[in-house]
mmCIF file with all atom_site columns, C-alpha atoms and ligand atoms in Angstrom:
data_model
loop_
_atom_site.group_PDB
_atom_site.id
_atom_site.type_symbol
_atom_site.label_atom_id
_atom_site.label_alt_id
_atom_site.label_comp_id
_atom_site.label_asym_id
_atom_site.label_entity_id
_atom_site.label_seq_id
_atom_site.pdbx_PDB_ins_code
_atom_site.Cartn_x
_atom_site.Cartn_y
_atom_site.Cartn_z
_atom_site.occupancy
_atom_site.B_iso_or_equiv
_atom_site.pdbx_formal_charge
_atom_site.auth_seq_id
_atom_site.auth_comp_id
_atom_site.auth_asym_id
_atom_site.auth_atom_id
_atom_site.pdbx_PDB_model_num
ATOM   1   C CA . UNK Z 1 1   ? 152.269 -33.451 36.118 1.00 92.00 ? 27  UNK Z CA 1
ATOM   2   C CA . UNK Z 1 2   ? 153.070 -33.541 32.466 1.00 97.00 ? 28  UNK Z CA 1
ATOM   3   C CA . UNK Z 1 3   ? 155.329 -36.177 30.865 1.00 98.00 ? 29  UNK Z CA 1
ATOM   4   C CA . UNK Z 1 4   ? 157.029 -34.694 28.085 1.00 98.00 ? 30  UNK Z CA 1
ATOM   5   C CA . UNK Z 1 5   ? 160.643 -34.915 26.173 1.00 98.00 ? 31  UNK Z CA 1
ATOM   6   C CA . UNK Z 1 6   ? 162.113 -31.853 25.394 1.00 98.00 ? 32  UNK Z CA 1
ATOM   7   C CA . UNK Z 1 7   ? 165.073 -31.724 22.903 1.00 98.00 ? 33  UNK Z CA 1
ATOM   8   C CA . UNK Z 1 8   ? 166.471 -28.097 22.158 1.00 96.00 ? 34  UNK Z CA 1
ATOM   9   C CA . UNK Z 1 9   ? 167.781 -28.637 19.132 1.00 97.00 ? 35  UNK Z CA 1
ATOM   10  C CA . UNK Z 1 10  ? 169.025 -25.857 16.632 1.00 98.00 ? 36  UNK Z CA 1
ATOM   11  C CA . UNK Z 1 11  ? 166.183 -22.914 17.396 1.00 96.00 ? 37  UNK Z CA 1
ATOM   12  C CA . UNK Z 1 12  ? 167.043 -21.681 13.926 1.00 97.00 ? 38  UNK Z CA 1
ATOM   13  C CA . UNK Z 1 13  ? 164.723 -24.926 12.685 1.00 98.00 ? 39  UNK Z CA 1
ATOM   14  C CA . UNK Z 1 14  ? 161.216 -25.747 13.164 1.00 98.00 ? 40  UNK Z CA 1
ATOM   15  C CA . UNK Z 1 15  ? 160.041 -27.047 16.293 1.00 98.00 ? 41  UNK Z CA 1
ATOM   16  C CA . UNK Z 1 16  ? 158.194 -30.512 15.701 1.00 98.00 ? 42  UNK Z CA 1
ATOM   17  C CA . UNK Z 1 17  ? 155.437 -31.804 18.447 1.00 98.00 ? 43  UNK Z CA 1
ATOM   18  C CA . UNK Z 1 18  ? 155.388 -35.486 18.810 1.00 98.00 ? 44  UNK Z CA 1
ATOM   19  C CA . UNK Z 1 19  ? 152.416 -37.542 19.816 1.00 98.00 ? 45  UNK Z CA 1
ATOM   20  C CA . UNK Z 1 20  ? 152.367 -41.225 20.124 1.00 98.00 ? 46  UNK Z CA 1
ATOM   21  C CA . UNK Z 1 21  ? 150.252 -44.061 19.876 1.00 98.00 ? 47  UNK Z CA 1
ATOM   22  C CA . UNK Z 1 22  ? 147.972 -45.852 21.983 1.00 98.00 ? 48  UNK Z CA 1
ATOM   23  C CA . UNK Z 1 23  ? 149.758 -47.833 24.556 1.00 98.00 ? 49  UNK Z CA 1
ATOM   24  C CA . UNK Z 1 24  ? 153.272 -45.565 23.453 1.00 98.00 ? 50  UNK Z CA 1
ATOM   25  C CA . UNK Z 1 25  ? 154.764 -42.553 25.505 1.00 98.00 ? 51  UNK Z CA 1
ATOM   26  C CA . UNK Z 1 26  ? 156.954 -39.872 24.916 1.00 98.00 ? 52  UNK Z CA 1
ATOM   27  C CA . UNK Z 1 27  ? 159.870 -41.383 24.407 1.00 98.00 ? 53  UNK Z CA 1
ATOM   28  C CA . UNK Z 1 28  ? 158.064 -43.991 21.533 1.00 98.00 ? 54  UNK Z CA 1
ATOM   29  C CA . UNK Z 1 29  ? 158.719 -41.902 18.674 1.00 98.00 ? 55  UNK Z CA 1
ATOM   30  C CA . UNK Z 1 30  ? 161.667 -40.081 19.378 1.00 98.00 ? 56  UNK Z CA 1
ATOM   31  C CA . UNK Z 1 31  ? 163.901 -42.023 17.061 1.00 98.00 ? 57  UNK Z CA 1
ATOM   32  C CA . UNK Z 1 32  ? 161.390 -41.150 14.106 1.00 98.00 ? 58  UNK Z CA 1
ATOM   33  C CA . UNK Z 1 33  ? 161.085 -37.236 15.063 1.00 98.00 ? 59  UNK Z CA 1
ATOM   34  C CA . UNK Z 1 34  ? 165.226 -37.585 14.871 1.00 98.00 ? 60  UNK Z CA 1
ATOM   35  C CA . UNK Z 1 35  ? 165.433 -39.180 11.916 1.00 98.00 ? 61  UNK Z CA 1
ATOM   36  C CA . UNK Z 1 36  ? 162.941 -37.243 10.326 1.00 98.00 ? 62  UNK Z CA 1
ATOM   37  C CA . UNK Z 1 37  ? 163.988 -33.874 11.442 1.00 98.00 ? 63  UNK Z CA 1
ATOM   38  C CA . UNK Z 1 38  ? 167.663 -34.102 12.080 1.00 97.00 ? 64  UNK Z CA 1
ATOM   39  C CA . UNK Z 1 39  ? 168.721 -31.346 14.750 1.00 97.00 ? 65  UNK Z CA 1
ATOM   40  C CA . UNK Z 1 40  ? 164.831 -29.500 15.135 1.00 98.00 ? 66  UNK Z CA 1
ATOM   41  C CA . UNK Z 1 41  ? 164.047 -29.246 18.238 1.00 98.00 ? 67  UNK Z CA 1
ATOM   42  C CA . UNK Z 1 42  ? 161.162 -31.261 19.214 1.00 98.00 ? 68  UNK Z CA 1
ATOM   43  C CA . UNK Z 1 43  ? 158.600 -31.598 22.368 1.00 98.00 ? 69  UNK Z CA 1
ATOM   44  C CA . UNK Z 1 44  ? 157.079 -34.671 22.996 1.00 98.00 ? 70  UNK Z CA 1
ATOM   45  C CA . UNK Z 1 45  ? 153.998 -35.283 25.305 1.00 98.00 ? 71  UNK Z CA 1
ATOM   46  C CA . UNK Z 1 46  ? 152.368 -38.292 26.563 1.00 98.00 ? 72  UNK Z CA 1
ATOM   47  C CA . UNK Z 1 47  ? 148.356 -38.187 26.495 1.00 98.00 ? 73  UNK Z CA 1
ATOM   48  C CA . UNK Z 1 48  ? 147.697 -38.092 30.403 1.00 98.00 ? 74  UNK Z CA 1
ATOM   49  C CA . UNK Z 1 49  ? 145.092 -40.596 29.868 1.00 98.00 ? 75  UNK Z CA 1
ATOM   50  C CA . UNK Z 1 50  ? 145.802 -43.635 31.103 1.00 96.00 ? 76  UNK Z CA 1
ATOM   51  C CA . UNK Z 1 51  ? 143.417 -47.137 30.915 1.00 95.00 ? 77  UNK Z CA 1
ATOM   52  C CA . UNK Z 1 52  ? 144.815 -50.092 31.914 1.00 91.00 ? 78  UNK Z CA 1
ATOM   53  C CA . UNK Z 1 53  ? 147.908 -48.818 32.135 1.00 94.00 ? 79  UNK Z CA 1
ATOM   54  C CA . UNK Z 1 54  ? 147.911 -47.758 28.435 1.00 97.00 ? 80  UNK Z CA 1
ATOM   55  C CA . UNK Z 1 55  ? 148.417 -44.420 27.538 1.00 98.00 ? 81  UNK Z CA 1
ATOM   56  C CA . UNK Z 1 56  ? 145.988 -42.186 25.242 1.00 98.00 ? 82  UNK Z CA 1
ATOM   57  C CA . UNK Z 1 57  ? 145.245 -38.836 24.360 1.00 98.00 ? 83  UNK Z CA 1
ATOM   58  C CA . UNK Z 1 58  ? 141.437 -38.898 25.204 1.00 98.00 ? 84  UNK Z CA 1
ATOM   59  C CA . UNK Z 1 59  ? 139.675 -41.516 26.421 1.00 98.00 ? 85  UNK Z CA 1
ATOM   60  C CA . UNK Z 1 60  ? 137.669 -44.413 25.025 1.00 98.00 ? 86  UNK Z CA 1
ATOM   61  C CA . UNK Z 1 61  ? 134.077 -45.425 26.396 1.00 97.00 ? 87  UNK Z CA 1
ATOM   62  C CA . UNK Z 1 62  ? 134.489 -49.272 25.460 1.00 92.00 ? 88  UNK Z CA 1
ATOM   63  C CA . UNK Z 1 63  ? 136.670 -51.811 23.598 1.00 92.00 ? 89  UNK Z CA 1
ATOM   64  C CA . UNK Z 1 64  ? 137.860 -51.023 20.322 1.00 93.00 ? 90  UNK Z CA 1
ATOM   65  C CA . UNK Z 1 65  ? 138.779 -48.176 17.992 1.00 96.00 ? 91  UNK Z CA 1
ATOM   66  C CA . UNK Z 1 66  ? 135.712 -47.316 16.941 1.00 95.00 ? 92  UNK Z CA 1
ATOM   67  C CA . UNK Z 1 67  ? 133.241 -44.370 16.483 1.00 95.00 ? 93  UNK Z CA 1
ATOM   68  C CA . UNK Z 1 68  ? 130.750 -45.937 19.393 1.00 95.00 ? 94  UNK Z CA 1
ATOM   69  C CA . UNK Z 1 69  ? 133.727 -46.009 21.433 1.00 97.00 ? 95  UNK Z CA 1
ATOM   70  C CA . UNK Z 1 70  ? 135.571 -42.709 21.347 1.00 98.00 ? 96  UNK Z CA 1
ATOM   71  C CA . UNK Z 1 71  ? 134.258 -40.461 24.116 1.00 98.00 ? 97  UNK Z CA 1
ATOM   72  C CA . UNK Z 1 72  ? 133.773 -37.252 22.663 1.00 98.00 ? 98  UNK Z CA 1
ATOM   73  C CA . UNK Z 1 73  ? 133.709 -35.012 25.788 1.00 98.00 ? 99  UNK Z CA 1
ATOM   74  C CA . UNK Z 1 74  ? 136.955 -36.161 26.673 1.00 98.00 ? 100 UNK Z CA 1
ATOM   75  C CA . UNK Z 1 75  ? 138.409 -35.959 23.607 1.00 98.00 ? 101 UNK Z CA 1
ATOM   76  C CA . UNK Z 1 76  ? 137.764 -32.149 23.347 1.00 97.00 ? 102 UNK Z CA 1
ATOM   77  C CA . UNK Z 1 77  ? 138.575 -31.614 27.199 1.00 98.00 ? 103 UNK Z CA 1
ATOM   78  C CA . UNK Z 1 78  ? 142.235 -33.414 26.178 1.00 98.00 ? 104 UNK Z CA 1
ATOM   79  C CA . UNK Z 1 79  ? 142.238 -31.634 22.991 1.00 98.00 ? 105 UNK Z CA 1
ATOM   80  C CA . UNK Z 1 80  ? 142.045 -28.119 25.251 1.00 98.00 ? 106 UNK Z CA 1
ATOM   81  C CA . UNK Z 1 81  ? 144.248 -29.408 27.080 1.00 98.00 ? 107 UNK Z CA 1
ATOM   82  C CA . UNK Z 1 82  ? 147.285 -30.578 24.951 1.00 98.00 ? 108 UNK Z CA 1
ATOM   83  C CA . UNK Z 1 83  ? 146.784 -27.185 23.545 1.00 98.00 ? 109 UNK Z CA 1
ATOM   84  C CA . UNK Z 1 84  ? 147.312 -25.423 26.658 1.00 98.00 ? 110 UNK Z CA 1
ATOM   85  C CA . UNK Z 1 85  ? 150.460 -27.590 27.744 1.00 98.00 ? 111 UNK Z CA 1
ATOM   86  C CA . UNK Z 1 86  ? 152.242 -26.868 24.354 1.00 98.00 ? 112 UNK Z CA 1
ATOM   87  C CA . UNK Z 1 87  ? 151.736 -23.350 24.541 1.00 98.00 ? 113 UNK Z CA 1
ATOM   88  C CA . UNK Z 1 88  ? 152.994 -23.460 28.019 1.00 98.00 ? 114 UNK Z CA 1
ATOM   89  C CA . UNK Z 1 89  ? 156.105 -25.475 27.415 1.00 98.00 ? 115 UNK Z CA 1
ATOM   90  C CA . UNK Z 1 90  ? 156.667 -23.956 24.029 1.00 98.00 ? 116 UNK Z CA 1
ATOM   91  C CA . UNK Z 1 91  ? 157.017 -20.751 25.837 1.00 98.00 ? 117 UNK Z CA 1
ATOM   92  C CA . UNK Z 1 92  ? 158.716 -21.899 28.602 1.00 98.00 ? 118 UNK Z CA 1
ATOM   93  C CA . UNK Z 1 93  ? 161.312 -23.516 26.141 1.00 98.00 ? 119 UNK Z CA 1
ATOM   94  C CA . UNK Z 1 94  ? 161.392 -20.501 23.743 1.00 97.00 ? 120 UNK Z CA 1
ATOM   95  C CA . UNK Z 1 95  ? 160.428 -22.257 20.944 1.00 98.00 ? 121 UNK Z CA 1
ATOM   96  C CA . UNK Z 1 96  ? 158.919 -21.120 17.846 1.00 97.00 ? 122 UNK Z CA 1
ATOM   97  C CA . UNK Z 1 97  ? 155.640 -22.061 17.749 1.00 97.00 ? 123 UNK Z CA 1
ATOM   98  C CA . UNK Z 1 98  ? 154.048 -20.505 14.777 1.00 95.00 ? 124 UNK Z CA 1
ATOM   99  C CA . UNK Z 1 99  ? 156.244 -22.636 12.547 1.00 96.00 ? 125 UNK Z CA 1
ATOM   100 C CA . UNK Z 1 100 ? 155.156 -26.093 14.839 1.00 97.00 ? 126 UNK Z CA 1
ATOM   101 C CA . UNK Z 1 101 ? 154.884 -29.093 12.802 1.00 98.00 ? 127 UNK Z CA 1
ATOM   102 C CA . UNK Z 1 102 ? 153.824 -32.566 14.243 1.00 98.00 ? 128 UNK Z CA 1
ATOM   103 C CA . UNK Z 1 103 ? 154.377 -35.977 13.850 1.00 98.00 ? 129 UNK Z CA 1
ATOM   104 C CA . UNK Z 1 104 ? 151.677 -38.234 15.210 1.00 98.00 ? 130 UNK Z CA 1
ATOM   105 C CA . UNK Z 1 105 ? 151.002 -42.184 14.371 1.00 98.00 ? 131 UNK Z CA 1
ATOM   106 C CA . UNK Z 1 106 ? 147.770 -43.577 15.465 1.00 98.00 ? 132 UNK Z CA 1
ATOM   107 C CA . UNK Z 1 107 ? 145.413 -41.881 18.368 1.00 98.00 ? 133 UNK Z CA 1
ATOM   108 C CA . UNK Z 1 108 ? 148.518 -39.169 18.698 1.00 98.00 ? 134 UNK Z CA 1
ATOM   109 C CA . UNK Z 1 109 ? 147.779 -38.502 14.711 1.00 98.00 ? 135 UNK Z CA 1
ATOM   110 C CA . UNK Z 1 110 ? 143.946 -38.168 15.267 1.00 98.00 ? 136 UNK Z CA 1
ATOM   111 C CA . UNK Z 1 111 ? 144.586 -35.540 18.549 1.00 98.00 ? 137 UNK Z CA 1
ATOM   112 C CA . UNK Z 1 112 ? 146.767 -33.556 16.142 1.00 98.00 ? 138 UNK Z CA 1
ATOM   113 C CA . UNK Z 1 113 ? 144.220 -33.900 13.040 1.00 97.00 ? 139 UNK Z CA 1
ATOM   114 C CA . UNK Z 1 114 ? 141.471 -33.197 15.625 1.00 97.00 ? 140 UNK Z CA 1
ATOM   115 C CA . UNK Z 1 115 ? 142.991 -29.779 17.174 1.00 97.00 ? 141 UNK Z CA 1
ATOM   116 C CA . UNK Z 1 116 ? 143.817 -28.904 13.727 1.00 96.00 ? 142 UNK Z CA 1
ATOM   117 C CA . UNK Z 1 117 ? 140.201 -29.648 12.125 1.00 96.00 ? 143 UNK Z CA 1
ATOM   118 C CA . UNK Z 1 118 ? 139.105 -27.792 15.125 1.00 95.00 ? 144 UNK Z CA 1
ATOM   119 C CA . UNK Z 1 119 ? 141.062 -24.465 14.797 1.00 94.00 ? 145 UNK Z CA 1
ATOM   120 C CA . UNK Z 1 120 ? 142.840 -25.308 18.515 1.00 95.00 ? 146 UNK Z CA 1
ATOM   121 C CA . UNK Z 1 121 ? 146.201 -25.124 16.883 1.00 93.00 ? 147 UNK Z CA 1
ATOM   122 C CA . UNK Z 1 122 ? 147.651 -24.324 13.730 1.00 93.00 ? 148 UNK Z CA 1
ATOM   123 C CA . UNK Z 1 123 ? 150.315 -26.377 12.462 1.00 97.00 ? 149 UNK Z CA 1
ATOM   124 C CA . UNK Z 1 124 ? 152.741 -26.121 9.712  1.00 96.00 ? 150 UNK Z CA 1
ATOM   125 C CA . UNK Z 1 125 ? 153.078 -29.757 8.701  1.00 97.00 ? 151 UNK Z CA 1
ATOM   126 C CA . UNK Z 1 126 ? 151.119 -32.295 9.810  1.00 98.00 ? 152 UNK Z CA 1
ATOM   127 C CA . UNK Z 1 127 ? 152.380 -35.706 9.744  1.00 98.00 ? 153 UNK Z CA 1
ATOM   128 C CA . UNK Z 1 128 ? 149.793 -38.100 10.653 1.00 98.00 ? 154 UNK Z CA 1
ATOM   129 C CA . UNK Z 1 129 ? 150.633 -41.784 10.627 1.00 98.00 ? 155 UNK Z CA 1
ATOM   130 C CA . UNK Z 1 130 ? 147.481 -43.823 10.406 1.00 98.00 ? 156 UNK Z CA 1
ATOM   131 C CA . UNK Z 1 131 ? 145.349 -41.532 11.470 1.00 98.00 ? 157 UNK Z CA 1
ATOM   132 C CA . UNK Z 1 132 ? 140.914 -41.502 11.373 1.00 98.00 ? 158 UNK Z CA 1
ATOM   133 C CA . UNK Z 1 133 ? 138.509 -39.558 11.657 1.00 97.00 ? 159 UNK Z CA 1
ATOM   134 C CA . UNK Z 1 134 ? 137.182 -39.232 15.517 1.00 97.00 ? 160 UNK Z CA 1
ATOM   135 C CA . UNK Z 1 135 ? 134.064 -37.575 14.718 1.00 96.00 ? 161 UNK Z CA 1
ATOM   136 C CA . UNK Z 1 136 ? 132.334 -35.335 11.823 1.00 91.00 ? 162 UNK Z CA 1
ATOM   137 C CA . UNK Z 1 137 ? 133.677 -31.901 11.666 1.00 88.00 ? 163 UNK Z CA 1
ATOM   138 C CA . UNK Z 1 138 ? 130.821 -29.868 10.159 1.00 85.00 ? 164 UNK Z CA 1
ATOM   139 C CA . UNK Z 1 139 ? 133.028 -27.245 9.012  1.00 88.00 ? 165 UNK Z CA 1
ATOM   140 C CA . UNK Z 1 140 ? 136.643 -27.318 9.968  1.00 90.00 ? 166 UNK Z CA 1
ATOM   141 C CA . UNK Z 1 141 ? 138.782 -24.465 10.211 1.00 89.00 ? 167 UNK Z CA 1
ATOM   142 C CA . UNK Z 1 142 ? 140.537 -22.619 7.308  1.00 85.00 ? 168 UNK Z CA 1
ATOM   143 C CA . UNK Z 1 143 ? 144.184 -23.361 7.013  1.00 80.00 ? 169 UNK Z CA 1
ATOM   144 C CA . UNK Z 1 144 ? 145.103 -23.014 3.868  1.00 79.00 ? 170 UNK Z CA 1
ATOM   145 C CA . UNK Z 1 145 ? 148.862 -23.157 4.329  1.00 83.00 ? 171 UNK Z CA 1
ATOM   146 C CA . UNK Z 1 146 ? 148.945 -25.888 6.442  1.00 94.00 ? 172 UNK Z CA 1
ATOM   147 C CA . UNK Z 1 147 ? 151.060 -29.354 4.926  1.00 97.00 ? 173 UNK Z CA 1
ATOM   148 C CA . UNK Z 1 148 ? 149.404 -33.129 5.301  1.00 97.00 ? 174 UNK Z CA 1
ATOM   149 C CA . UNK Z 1 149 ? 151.307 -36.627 4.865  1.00 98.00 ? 175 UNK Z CA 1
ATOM   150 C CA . UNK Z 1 150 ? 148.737 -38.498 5.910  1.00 98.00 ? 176 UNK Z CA 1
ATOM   151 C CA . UNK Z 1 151 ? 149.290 -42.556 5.433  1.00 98.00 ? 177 UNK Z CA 1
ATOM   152 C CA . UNK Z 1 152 ? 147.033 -45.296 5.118  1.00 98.00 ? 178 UNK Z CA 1
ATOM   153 C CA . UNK Z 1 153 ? 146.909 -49.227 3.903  1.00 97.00 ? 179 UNK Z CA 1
ATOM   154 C CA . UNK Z 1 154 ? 143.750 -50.608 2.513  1.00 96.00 ? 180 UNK Z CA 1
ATOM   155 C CA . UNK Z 1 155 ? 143.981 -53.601 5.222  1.00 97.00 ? 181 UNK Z CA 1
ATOM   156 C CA . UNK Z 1 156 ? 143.857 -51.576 8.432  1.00 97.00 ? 182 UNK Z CA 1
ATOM   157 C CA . UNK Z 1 157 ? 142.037 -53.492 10.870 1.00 97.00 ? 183 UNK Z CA 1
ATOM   158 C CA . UNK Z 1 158 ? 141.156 -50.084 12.410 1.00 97.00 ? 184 UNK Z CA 1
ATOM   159 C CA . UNK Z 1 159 ? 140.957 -47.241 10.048 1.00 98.00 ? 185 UNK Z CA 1
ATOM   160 C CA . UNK Z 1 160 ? 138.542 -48.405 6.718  1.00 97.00 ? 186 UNK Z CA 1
ATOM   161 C CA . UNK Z 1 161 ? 138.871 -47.121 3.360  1.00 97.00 ? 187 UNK Z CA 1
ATOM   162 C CA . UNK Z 1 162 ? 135.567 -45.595 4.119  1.00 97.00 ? 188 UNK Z CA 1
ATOM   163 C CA . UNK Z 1 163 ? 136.925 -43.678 7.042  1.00 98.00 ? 189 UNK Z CA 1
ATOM   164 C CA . UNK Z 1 164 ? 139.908 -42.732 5.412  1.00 97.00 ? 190 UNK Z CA 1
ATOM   165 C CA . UNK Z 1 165 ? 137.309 -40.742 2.800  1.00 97.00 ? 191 UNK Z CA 1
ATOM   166 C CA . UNK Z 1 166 ? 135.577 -39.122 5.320  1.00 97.00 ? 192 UNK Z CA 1
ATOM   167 C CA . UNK Z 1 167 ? 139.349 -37.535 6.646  1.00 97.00 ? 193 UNK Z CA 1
ATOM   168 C CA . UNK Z 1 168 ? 140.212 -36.593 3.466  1.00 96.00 ? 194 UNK Z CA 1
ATOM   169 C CA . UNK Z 1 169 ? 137.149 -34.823 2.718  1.00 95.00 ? 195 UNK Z CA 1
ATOM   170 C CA . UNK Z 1 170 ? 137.171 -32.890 6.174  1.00 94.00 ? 196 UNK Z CA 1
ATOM   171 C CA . UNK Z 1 171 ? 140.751 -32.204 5.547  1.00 95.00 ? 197 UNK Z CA 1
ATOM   172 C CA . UNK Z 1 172 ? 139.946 -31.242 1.767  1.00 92.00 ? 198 UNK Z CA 1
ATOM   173 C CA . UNK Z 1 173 ? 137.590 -28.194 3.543  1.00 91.00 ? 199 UNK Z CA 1
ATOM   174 C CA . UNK Z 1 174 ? 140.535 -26.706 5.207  1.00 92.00 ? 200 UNK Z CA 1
ATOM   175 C CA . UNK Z 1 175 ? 142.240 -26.093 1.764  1.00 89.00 ? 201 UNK Z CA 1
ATOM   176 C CA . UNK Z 1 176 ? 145.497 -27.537 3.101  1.00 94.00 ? 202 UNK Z CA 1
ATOM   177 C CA . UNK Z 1 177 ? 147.553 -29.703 0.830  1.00 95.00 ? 203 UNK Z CA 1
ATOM   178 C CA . UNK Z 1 178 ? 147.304 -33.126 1.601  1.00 97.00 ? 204 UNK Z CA 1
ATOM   179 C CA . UNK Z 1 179 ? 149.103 -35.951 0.101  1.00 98.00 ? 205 UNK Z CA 1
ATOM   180 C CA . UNK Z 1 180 ? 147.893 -39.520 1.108  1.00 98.00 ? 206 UNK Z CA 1
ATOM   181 C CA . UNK Z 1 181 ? 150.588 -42.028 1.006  1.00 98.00 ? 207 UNK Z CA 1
ATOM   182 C CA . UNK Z 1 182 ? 148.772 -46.078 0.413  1.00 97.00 ? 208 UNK Z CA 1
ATOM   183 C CA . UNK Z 1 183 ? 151.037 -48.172 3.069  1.00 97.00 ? 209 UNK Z CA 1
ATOM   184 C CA . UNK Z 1 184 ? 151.189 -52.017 2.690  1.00 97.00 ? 210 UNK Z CA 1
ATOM   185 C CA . UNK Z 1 185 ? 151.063 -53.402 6.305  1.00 97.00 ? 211 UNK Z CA 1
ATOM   186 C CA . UNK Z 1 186 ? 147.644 -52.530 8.714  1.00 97.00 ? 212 UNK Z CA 1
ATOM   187 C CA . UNK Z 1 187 ? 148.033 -50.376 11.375 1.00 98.00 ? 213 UNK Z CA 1
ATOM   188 C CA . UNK Z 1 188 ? 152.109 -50.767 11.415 1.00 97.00 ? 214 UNK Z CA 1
ATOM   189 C CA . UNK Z 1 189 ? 154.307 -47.560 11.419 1.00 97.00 ? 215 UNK Z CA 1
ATOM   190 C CA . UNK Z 1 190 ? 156.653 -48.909 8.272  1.00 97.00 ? 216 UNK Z CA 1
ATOM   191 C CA . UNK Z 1 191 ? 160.209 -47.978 6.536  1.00 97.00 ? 217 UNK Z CA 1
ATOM   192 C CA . UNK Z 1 192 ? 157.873 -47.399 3.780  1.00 97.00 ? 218 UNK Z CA 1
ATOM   193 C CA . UNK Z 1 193 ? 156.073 -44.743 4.842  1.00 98.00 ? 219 UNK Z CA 1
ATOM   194 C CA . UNK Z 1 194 ? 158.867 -43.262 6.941  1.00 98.00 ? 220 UNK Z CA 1
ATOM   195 C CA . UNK Z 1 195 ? 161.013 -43.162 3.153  1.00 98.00 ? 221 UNK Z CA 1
ATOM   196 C CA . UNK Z 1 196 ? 158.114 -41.574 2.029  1.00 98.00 ? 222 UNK Z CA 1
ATOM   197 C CA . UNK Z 1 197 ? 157.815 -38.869 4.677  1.00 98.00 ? 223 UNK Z CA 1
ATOM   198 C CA . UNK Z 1 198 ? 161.139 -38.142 4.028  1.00 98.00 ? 224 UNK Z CA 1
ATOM   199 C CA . UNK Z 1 199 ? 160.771 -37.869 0.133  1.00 98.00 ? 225 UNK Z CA 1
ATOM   200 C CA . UNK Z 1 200 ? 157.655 -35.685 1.000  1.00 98.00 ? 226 UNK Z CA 1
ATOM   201 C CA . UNK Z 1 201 ? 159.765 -33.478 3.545  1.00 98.00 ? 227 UNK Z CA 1
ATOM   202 C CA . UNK Z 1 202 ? 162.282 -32.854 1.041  1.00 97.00 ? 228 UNK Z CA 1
ATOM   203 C CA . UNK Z 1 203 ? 160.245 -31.303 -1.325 1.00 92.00 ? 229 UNK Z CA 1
HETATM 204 C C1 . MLT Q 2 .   ? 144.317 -45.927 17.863 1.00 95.69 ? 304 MLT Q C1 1
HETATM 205 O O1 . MLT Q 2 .   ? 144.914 -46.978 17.563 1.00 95.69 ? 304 MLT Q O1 1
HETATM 206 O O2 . MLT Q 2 .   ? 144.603 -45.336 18.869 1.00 95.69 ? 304 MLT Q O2 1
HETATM 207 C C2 . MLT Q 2 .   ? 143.273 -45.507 16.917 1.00 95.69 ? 304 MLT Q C2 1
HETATM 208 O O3 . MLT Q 2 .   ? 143.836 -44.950 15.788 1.00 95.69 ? 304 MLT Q O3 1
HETATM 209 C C3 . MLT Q 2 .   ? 142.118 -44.745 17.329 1.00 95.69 ? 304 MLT Q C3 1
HETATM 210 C C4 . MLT Q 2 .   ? 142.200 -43.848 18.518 1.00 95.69 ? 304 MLT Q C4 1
HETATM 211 O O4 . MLT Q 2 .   ? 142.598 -42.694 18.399 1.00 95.69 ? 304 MLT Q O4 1
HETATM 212 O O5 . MLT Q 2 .   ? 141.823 -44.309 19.559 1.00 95.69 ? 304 MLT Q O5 1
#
């Protein structure tokens, strides 16, 4: 069974996909996918991994966020997944999904950078709070249209300036148009950022 949010919004507006953080649900960012997108109608689903009673997207092979520790087989099984059960819902719900953007903040950011990188879905605008890179992506699909906010601070305890090159440059490959927003504090989801999301949206 899926756990998923499903606000129907105006269907004249893009639908937004919502993916939350480690240890978050569905309902987690809802108040951020309303404030950013007034009135869209949005879809959000909880990773249906669960470790210790913390929810992910894909699973992790030991303690802490790194590299080592992210366990690549599951992470593209989940990735095939989450693709499946948005097309499935999306169609169920009639929404338009060739104009789908998505807000993710932390491992929901990485899933949606990762099917993205990966060709699994094409999305509009990508919104990734705090996101890394999972793995290399020798050569990640073309999306040349595609939108990136993509926000990082220079004293993550998770996501290094070093990895936050490596993103960049797989993201730079796809020819989408990324903007990189420097936050101030770690791994937090701030007003900061979310102002400048907004600014970003409204231009
Ligand atoms: C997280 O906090 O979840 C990290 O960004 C890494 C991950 O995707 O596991």
């Amino acid at each position: 069974m899926t756990n998923y949010i499903l606000k129907e919004g105006d269907s004249s507006l893009a639908p937004i996909l919502v993916l939350h953080s480690t240890g978050g649900d569905e309902h987690q960012l809802v108040p951020l996918a309303e404030e950013l997108f007034p009135n869209h109608p949005f879809l959000s689903i909880r990773g249906r991994i669960s470790e210790q009673g913390i929810n992910r997207y894909f699973k992790l092979k030991g303690p802490g966020f790194t590299k080592e520790n992210f366990d690549l087989v599951s992470l593209e099984k989940e990735a095939q997944w989450l693709t499946k059960e948005v097309e499935r819902l999306g169609q169920h719900y009639q929404l338009n999904l060739s104009k789908l953007n998505v807000i993710g903040y932390s491992n929901g950011a990485n899933m949606a950078l990762y099917m993205q990188l990966k060709g699994l879905f094409k999305f509009e605008k990508i919104l990734a709070f705090h996101a890394m890179q999972l793995t290399e992506v020798g050569r990640p699909v073309l999306s040349d249209e595609s939108k990136v906010f993509l926000t990082h601070a220079d004293n993550d305890p998770i996501v290094s300036r070093e990895n936050l090159e490596e993103l960049s440059t797989d993201l730079e490959k796809t020819k989408c148009q990324l903007e990189i927003f420097k936050a101030k504090f770690g791994h937090q989801l701030s007003d900061e950022e979310i102002s400048a999301a907004k600014k970003w949206l409204a231009k």
